[in-house]
Coordinates of C-alpha atoms in Angstrom, one line a residue:
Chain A
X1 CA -13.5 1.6 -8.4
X2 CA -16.5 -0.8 -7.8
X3 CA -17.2 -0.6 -12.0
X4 CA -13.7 -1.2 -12.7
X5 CA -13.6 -3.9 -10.7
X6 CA -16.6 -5.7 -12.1
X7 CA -15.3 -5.0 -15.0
X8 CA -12.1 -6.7 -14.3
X9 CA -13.9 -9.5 -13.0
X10 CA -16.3 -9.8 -16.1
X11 CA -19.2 -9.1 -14.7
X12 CA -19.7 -5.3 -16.1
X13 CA -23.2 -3.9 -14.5
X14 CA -22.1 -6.1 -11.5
X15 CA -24.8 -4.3 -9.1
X16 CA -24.1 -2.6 -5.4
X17 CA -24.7 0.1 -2.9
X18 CA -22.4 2.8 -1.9
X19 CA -22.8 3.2 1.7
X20 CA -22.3 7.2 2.6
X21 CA -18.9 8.0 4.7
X22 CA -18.6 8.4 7.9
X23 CA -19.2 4.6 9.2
X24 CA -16.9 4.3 11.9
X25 CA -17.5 6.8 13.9
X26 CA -20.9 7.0 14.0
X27 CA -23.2 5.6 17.2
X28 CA -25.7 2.2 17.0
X29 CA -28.9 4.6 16.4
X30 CA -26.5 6.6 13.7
X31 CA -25.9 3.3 12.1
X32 CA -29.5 2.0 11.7
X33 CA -30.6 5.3 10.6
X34 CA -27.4 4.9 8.0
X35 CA -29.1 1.4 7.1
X36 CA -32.5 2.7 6.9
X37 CA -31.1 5.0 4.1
X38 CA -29.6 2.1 2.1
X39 CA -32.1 -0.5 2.4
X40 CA -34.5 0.8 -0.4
X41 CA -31.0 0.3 -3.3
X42 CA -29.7 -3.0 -0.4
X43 CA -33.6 -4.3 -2.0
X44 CA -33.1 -3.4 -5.6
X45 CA -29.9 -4.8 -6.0
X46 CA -31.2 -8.0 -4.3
X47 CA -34.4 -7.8 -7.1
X48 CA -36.9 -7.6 -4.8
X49 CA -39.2 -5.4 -3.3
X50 CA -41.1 -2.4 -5.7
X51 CA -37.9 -1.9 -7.7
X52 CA -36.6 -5.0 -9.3
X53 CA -34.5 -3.1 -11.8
X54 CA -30.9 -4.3 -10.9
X55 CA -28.9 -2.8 -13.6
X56 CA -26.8 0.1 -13.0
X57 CA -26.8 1.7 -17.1
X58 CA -23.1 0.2 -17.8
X59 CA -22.5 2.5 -20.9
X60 CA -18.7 2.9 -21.3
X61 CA -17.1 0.0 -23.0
X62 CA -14.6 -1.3 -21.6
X63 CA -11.2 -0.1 -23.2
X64 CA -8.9 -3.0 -24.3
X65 CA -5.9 -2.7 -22.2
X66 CA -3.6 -4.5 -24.7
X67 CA -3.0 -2.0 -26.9
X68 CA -2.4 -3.4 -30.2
X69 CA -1.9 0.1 -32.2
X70 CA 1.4 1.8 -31.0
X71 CA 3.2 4.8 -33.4
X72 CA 6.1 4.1 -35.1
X73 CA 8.3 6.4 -36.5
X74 CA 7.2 9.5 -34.5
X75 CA 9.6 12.2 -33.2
X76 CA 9.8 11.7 -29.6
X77 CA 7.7 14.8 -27.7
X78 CA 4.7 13.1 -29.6
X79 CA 5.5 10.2 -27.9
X80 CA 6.0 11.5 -24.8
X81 CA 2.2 12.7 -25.6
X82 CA 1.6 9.5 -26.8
X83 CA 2.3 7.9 -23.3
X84 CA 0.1 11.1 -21.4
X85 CA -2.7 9.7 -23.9
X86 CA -2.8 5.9 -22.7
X87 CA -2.7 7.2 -19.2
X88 CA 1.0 5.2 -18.5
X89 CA 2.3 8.4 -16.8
X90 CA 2.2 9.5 -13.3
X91 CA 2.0 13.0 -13.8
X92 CA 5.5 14.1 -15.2
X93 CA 6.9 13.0 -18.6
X94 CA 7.6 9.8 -19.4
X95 CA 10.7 8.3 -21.5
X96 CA 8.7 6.6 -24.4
X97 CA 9.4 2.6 -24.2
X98 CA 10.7 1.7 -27.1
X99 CA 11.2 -1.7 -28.3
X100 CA 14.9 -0.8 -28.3
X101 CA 15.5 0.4 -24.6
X102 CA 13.4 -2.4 -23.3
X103 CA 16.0 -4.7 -24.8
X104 CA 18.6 -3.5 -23.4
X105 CA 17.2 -3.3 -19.7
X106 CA 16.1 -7.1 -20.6
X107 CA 19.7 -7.7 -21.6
X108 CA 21.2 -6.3 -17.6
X109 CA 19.3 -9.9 -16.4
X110 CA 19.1 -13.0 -17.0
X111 CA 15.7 -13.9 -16.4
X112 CA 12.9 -15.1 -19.2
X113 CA 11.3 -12.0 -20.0
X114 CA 7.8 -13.4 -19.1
X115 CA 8.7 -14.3 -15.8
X116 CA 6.2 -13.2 -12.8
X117 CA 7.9 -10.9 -10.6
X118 CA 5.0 -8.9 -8.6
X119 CA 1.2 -9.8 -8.8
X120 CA -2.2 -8.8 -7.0
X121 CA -3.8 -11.6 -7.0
X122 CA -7.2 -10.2 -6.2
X123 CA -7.0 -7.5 -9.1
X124 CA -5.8 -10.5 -11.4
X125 CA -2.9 -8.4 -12.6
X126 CA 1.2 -9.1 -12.5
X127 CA 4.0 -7.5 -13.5
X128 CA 6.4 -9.4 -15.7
X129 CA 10.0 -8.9 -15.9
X130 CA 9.7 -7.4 -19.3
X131 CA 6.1 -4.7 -17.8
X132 CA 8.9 -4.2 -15.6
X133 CA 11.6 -3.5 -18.0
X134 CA 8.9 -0.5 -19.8
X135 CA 8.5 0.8 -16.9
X136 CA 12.2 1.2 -15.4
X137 CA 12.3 3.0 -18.8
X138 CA 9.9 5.2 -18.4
X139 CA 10.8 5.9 -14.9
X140 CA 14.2 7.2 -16.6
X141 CA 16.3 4.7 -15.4
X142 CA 19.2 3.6 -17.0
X143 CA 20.0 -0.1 -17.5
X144 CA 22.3 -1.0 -14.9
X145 CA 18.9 0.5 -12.3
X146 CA 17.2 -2.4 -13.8
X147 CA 18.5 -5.1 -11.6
X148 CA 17.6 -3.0 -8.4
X149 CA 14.4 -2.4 -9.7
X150 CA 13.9 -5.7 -10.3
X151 CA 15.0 -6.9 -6.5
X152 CA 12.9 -4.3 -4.9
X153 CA 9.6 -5.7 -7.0
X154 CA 10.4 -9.2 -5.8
X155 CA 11.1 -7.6 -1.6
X156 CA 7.7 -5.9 -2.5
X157 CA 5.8 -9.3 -3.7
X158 CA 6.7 -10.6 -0.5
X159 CA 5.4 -7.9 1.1
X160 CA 2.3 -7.6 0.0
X161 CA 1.3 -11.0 -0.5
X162 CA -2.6 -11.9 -0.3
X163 CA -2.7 -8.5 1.4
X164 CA -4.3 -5.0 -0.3
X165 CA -1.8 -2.8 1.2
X166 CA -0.9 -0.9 -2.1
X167 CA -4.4 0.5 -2.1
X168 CA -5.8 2.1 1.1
X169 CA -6.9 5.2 1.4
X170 CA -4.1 5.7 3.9
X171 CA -2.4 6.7 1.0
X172 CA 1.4 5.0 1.7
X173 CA 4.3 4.9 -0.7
X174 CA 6.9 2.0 -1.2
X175 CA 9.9 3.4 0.1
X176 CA 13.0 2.1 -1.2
X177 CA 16.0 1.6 1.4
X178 CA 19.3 0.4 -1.0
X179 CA 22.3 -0.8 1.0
X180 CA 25.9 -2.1 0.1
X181 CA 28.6 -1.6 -2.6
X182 CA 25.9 -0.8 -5.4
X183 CA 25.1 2.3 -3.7
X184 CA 28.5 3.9 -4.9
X185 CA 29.0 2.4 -7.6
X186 CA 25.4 3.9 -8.8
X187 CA 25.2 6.6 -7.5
X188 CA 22.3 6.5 -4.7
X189 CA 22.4 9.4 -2.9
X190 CA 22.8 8.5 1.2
X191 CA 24.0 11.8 1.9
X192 CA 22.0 15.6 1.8
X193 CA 18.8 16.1 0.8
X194 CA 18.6 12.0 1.1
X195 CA 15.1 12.4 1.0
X196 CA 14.7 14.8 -1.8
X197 CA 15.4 15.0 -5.4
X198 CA 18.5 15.5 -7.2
X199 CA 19.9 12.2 -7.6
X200 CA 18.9 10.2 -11.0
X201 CA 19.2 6.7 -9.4
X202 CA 17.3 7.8 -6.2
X203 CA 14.4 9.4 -8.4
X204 CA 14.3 7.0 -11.5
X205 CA 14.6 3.6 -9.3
X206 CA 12.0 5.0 -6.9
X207 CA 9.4 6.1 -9.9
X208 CA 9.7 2.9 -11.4
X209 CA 8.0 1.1 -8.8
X210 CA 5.1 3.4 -8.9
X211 CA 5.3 3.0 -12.6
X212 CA 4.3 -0.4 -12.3
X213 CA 2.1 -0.2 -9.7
X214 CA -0.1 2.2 -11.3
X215 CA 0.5 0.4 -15.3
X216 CA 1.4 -3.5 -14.7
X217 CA -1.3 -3.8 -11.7
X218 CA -3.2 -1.4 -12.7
X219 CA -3.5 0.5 -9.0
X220 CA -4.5 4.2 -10.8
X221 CA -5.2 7.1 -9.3
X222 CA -9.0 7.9 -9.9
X223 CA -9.6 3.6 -10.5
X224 CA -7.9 1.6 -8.1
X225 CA -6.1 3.8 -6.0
X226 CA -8.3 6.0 -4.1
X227 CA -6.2 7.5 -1.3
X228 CA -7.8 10.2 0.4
X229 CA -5.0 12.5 0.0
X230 CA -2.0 10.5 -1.2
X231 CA 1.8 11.3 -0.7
X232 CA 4.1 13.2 -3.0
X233 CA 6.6 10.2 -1.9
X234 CA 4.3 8.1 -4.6
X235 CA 6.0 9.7 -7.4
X236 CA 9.6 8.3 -5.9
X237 CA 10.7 7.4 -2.4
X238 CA 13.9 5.9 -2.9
X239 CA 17.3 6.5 -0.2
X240 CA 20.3 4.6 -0.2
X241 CA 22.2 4.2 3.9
X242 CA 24.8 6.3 4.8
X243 CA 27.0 3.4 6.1
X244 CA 30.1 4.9 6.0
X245 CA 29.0 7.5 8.6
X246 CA 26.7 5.0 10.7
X247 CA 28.2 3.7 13.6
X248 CA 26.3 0.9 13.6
X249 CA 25.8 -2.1 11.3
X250 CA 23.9 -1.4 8.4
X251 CA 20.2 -2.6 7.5
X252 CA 21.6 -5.1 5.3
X253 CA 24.1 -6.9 7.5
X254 CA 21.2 -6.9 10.4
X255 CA 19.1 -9.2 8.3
X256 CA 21.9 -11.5 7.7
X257 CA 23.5 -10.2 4.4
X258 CA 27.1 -9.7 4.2
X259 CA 28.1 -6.2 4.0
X260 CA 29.9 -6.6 0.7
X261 CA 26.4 -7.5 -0.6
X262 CA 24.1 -5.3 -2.0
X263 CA 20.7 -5.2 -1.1
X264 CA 17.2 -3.2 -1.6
X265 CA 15.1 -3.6 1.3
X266 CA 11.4 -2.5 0.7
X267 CA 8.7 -0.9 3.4
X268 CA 5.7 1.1 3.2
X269 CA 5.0 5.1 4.9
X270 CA 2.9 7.1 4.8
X271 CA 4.5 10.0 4.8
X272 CA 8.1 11.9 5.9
X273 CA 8.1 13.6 9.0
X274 CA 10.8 15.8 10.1
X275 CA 12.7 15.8 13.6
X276 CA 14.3 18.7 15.0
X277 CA 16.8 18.2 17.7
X278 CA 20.0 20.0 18.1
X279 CA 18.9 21.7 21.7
X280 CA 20.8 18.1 23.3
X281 CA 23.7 15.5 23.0
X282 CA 21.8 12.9 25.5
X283 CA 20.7 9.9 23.7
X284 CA 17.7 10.0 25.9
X285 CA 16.4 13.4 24.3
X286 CA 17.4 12.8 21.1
X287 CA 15.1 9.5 21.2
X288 CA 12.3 10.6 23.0
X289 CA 12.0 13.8 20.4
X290 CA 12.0 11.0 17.6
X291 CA 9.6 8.4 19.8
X292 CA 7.1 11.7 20.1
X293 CA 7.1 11.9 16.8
X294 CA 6.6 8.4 16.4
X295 CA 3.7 8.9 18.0
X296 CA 1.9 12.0 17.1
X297 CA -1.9 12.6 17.3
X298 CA -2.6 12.6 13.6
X299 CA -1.2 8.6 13.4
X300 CA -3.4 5.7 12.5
X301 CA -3.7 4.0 15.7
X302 CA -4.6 0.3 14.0
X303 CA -5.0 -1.9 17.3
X304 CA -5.9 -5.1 15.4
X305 CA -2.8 -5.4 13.4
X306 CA -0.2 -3.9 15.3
X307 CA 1.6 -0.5 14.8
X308 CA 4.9 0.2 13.5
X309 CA 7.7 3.0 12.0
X310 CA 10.8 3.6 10.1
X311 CA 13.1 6.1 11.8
X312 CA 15.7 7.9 9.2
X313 CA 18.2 9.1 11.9
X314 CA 20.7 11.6 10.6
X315 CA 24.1 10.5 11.2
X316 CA 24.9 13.6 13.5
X317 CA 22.3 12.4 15.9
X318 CA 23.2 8.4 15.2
X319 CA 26.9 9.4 16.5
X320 CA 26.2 11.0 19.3
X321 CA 24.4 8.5 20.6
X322 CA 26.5 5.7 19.6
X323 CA 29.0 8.3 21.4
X324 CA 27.2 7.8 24.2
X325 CA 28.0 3.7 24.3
X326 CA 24.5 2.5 23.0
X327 CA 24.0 0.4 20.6
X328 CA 21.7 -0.2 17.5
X329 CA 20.0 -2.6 19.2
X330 CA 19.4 -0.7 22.7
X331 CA 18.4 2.3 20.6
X332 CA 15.4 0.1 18.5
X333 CA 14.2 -1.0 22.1
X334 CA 13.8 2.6 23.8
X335 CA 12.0 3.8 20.4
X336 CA 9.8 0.6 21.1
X337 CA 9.5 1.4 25.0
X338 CA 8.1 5.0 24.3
X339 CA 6.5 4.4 21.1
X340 CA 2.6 5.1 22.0
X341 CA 0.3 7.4 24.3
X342 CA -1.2 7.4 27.2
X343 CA -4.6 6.0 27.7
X344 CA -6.1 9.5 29.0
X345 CA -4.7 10.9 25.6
X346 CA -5.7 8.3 22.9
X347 CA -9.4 8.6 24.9
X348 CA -9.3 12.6 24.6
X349 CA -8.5 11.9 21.5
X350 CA -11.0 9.5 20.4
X351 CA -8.7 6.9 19.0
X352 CA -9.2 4.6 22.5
X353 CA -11.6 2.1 20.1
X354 CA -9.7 -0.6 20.8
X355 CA -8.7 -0.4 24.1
X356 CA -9.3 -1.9 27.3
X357 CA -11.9 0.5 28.9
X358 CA -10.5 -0.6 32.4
X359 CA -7.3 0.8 31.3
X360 CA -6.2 3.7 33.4
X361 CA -5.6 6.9 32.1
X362 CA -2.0 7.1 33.4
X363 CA -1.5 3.8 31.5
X364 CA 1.3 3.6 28.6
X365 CA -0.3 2.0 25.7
X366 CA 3.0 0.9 23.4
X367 CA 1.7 1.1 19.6
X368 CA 4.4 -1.6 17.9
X369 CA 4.1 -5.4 19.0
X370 CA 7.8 -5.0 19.6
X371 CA 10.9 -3.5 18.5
X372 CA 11.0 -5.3 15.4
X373 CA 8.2 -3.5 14.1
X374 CA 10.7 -0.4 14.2
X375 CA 12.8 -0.3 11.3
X376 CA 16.1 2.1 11.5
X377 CA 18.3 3.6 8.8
X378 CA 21.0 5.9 8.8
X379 CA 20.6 8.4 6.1
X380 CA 21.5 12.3 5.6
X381 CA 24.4 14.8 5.9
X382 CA 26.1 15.0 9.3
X383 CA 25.7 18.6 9.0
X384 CA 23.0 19.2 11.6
X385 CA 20.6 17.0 14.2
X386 CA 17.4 16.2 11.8
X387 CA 16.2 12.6 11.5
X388 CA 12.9 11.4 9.9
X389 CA 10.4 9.1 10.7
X390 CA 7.9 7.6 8.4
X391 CA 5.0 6.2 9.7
X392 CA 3.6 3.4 8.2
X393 CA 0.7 0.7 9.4
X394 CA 1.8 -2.4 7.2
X395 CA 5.4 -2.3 8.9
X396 CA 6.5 -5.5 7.9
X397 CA 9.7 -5.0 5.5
X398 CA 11.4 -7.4 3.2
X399 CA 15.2 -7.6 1.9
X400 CA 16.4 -8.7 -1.1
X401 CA 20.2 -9.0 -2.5
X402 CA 20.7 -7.3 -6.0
X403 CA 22.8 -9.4 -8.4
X404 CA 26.1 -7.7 -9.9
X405 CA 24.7 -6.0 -13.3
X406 CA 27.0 -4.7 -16.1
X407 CA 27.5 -0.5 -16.4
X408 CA 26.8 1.1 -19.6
X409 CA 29.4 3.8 -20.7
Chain B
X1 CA 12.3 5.3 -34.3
X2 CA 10.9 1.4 -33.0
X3 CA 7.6 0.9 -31.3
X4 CA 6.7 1.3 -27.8
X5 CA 6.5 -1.7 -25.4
X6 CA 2.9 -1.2 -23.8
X7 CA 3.9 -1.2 -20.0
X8 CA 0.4 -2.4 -18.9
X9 CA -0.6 -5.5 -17.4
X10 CA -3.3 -8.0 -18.8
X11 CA -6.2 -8.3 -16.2
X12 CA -6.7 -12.5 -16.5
X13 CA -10.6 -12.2 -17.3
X14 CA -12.9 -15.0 -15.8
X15 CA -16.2 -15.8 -17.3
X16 CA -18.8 -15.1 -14.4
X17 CA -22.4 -14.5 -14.2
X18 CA -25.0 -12.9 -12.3
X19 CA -27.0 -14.7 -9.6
X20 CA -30.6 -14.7 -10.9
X21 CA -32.4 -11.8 -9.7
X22 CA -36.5 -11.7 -9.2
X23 CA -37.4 -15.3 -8.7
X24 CA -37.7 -15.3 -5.0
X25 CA -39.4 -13.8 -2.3
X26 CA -37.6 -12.2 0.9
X27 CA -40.4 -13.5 3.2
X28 CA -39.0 -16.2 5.1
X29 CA -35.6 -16.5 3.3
X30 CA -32.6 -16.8 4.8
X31 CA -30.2 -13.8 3.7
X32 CA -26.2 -13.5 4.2
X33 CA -24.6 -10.5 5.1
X34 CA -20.7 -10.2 4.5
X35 CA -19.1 -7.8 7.3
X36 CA -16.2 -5.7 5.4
X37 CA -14.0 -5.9 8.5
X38 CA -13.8 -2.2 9.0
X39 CA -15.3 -0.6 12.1
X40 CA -18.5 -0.1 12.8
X41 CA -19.5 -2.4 10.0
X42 CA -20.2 -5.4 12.1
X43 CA -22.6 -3.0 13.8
X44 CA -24.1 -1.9 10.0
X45 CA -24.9 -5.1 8.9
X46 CA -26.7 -6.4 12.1
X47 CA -28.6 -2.9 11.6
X48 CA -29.6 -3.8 7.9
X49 CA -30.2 -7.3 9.3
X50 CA -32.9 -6.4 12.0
X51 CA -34.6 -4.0 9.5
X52 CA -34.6 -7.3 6.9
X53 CA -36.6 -8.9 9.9
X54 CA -38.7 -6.3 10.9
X55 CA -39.9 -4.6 7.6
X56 CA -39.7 -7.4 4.9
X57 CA -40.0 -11.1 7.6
X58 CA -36.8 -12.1 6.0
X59 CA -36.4 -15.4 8.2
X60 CA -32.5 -16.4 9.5
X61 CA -30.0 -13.6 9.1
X62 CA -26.3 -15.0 8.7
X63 CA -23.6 -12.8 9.2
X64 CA -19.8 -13.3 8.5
X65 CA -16.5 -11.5 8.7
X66 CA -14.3 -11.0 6.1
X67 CA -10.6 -11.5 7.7
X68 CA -9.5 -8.9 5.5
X69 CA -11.4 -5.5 5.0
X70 CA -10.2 -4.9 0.9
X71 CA -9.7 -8.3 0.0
X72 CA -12.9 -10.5 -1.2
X73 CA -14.3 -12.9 1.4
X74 CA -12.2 -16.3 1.2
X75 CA -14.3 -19.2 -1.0
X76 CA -14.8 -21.1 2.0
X77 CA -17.1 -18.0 3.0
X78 CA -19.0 -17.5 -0.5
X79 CA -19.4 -21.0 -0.6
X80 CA -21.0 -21.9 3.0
X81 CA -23.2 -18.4 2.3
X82 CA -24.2 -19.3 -1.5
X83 CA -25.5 -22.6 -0.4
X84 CA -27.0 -21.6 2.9
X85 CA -28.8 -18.7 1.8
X86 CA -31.4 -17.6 -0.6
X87 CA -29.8 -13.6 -0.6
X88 CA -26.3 -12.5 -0.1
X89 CA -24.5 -9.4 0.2
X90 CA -21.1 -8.4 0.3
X91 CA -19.3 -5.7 1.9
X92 CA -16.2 -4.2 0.4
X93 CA -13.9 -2.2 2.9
X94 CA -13.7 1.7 1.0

């Protein structure tokens, strides 16, 4: 990562140290020992000391990234192989972006094809509407996606904003959350197997955003995106709301939209984890299963920036506790109120760092800043009482409305 | 068949150089150290910066946060280091 990036920054052979892991949890003697170990390469890149050779061999040139040479006239499973060669795939095939399909995504908008829609400003790199318009077809999206596409890279600009989140090693996804009339009409699944695959808009409008993450930014895996394990929601993590079987307003209409407007509202998670609880009909049980979960041991516990979640309740448990005469809003606030662990845990644990060390064990320490930082969707088959939650660290979320775009037959 | 679209974006290249290297002693300087943010690196750097002091009589040792851990340090930072100090080094979050 550190080549690439001087590389990016044009200053190939840029020199540094690579500090062995683990830092954070080792002790004061740990860490000078750690510095000890460094300071020999901390004096070479500096040029001073015995070894004042500060270049690091830069060998590989750098590859031009505007590719000037692409096939013509080739039969497609070559360029399907074509695409694997670049490295513009994440893994699965590709639909080859040909000149052709790109217009005709660029013809869904009305937008100036050059147009900034999503940029990293550290990394130097944006996405245009047009990067985005290769990539929707690659993804395997049809046209009419494109406008949805195109709304959730705008929600996701202001998301990540001056901020790194789309490169931790936390490994997070983008998860998609589409609301409103475009749902149906496109076919997002909000229904069974929400959460899995199936469904062409779900997949392809989902894979398109990792698309151009990994090709317009340039956040690879193996180069800029470094996760420690990843997610298999990076390939696609895309749901629409099951509003007709919430009982409750939908996302949309709680941030102010109207609910003949369609929206795509963007968050990031780290992962899907699934909520059993069919043993009760109290709201109380039901919400407590889902606020343990909220909280399991394994969570990042970030002190500094405040803790958040997004809860996908299945609408089997979302009725019975609207049943129960609670509302949306009373639901969000009991998540919130037992949303965290107990002092004596996070400290047998050893994820107390940041807390008060006269805190009593017995004490409640809440993870989110407040019930905003909870985000809650109704998505799934009534069939059964499963919900979801997806933790996340980053867990500001932004809205956008998608415009009206034109269906291919 | 037409030609494929590349779907990659254009890293905006700056011209930049490297700081001279070999022209100045760390006896007496005044180095920077840039704290990634993370945990436990404020406690790293202050390590590195005592050993500076002990082992090599490197004079004032500054040491500043970076607000955010993967992000570069804001200008205002490089810019108060660079002109303070004779060394500086920068820590990147992993």
């Amino acid at each position: 990562m550190a080549d690439t990036r001087a590389r990016d920054l044009g200053v190939p052979g840029y020199p540094y140290v690579a500090i062995p892991h683990p830092l954070s949890s080792l002790t004061s003697a740990e860490l000078r020992a750690r510095a000890e170990q460094v300071l020999p390469e901390v004096l070479r890149v500096l040029g001073v000391g015995e070894a004042r050779d500060v270049g690091r061999g830069w060998e590989r040139p750098a590859r031009p990234e505007e590719e000037a040479f692409l096939p013509r006239g080739d039969a497609v499973p070559s360029l399907i192989e074509f695409c694997y060669e670049q490295g513009w795939t994440d893994g699965l095939p590709v639909v080859p972006p040909t000149e052709e399909l790109v217009q005709r995504f660029l013809a869904q908008v009305q937008r100036d094809p050059d147009e900034v829609v999503l940029s990293q400003e550290h990394l130097g790199r944006s996405c245009t509407v047009r990067l985005a318009a290769a990539n929707a077809v690659m993804a395997g999206c049809r046209p009419e996606h494109f406008p949805v596409v195109l709304a959730a890279l705008e929600a996701l600009q202001a998301l990540v904003e001056n901020r790194a989140v789309l490169m931790p090693q936390h490994g997070q996804a983008v998860l998609l959350i589409v609301n409103g009339p475009i749902r149906n009409r496109l076919a997002f699944n909000c229904k069974d197997n929400v959460l899995g695959p199936g469904d062409r808009a779900n997949a392809t409008v989902g894979r398109a955003i990792r698309l151009v993450i990994q090709n317009a930014l340039g956040i690879r895996p193996h180069v800029y995106d470094l996760s420690t394990q990843g997610t298999p929601a990076k390939y696609s993590f895309c749901i629409a709301e099951n509003e007709e079987e919430s009982p409750w307003e939908p996302l949309h209409v709680e941030r102010g939209f109207a609910r003949e407007e369609s929206t795509v509202t963007v968050a990031l998670a780290q992962s899907t984890l699934h909520v059993e609880q069919r043993d009760s009909k109290r709201p109380e049980h039901i919400l407590l299963s889902i606020a343990d979960s909220m909280s399991y041991a394994g969570a990042y516990f970030p002190w500094r920036f405040g803790h958040g979640s997004i809860v996908v309740m299945g609408p089997e448990h979302a009725q019975l506790i609207a049943e129960a005469g609670w509302s949306k809003h009373r639901v969000r606030e009991f998540l919130w109120e037992h949303f965290g662990r107990r002092a004596g845990e996070l400290r047998r644990l050893a994820k107390a760092g940041g807390l008060d060390p006269d805190l009593p064990d017995e004490a409640f320490v809440r993870f989110a800043p407040g019930p905003e930082a909870i985000t809650l969707v109704i998505a799934g088959a009534r069939n059964a009482g499963v919900s979801t939650v997806c933790p996340t660290f980053a867990w500001q979320t932004a809205t956008r409305g998608v415009p009206e775009a034109r269906v291919h037959e | 068949m037409p030609g494929l679209v590349a779907p990659i974006g254009r890293v905006e290249r700056i011209s930049r150089t490297l700081a001279p290297r070999g022209q100045a002693e760390l006896r007496g300087a005044r180095v920077g150290l840039v704290d990634s943010g993370k945990r436990n690196a404020d406690r790293f750097v202050q390590a590195l910066g005592e050993l500076l002091r002990e082992r090599f009589g490197v004079g004032e040792v500054l040491i500043r946060r970076k607000p955010n851990p993967t992000l570069p340090a804001p200008r205002e930072m490089l810019r108060e280091l660079s002109e303070a100090c004779t060394f500086v080094v920068h820590a990147v979050g992993d």
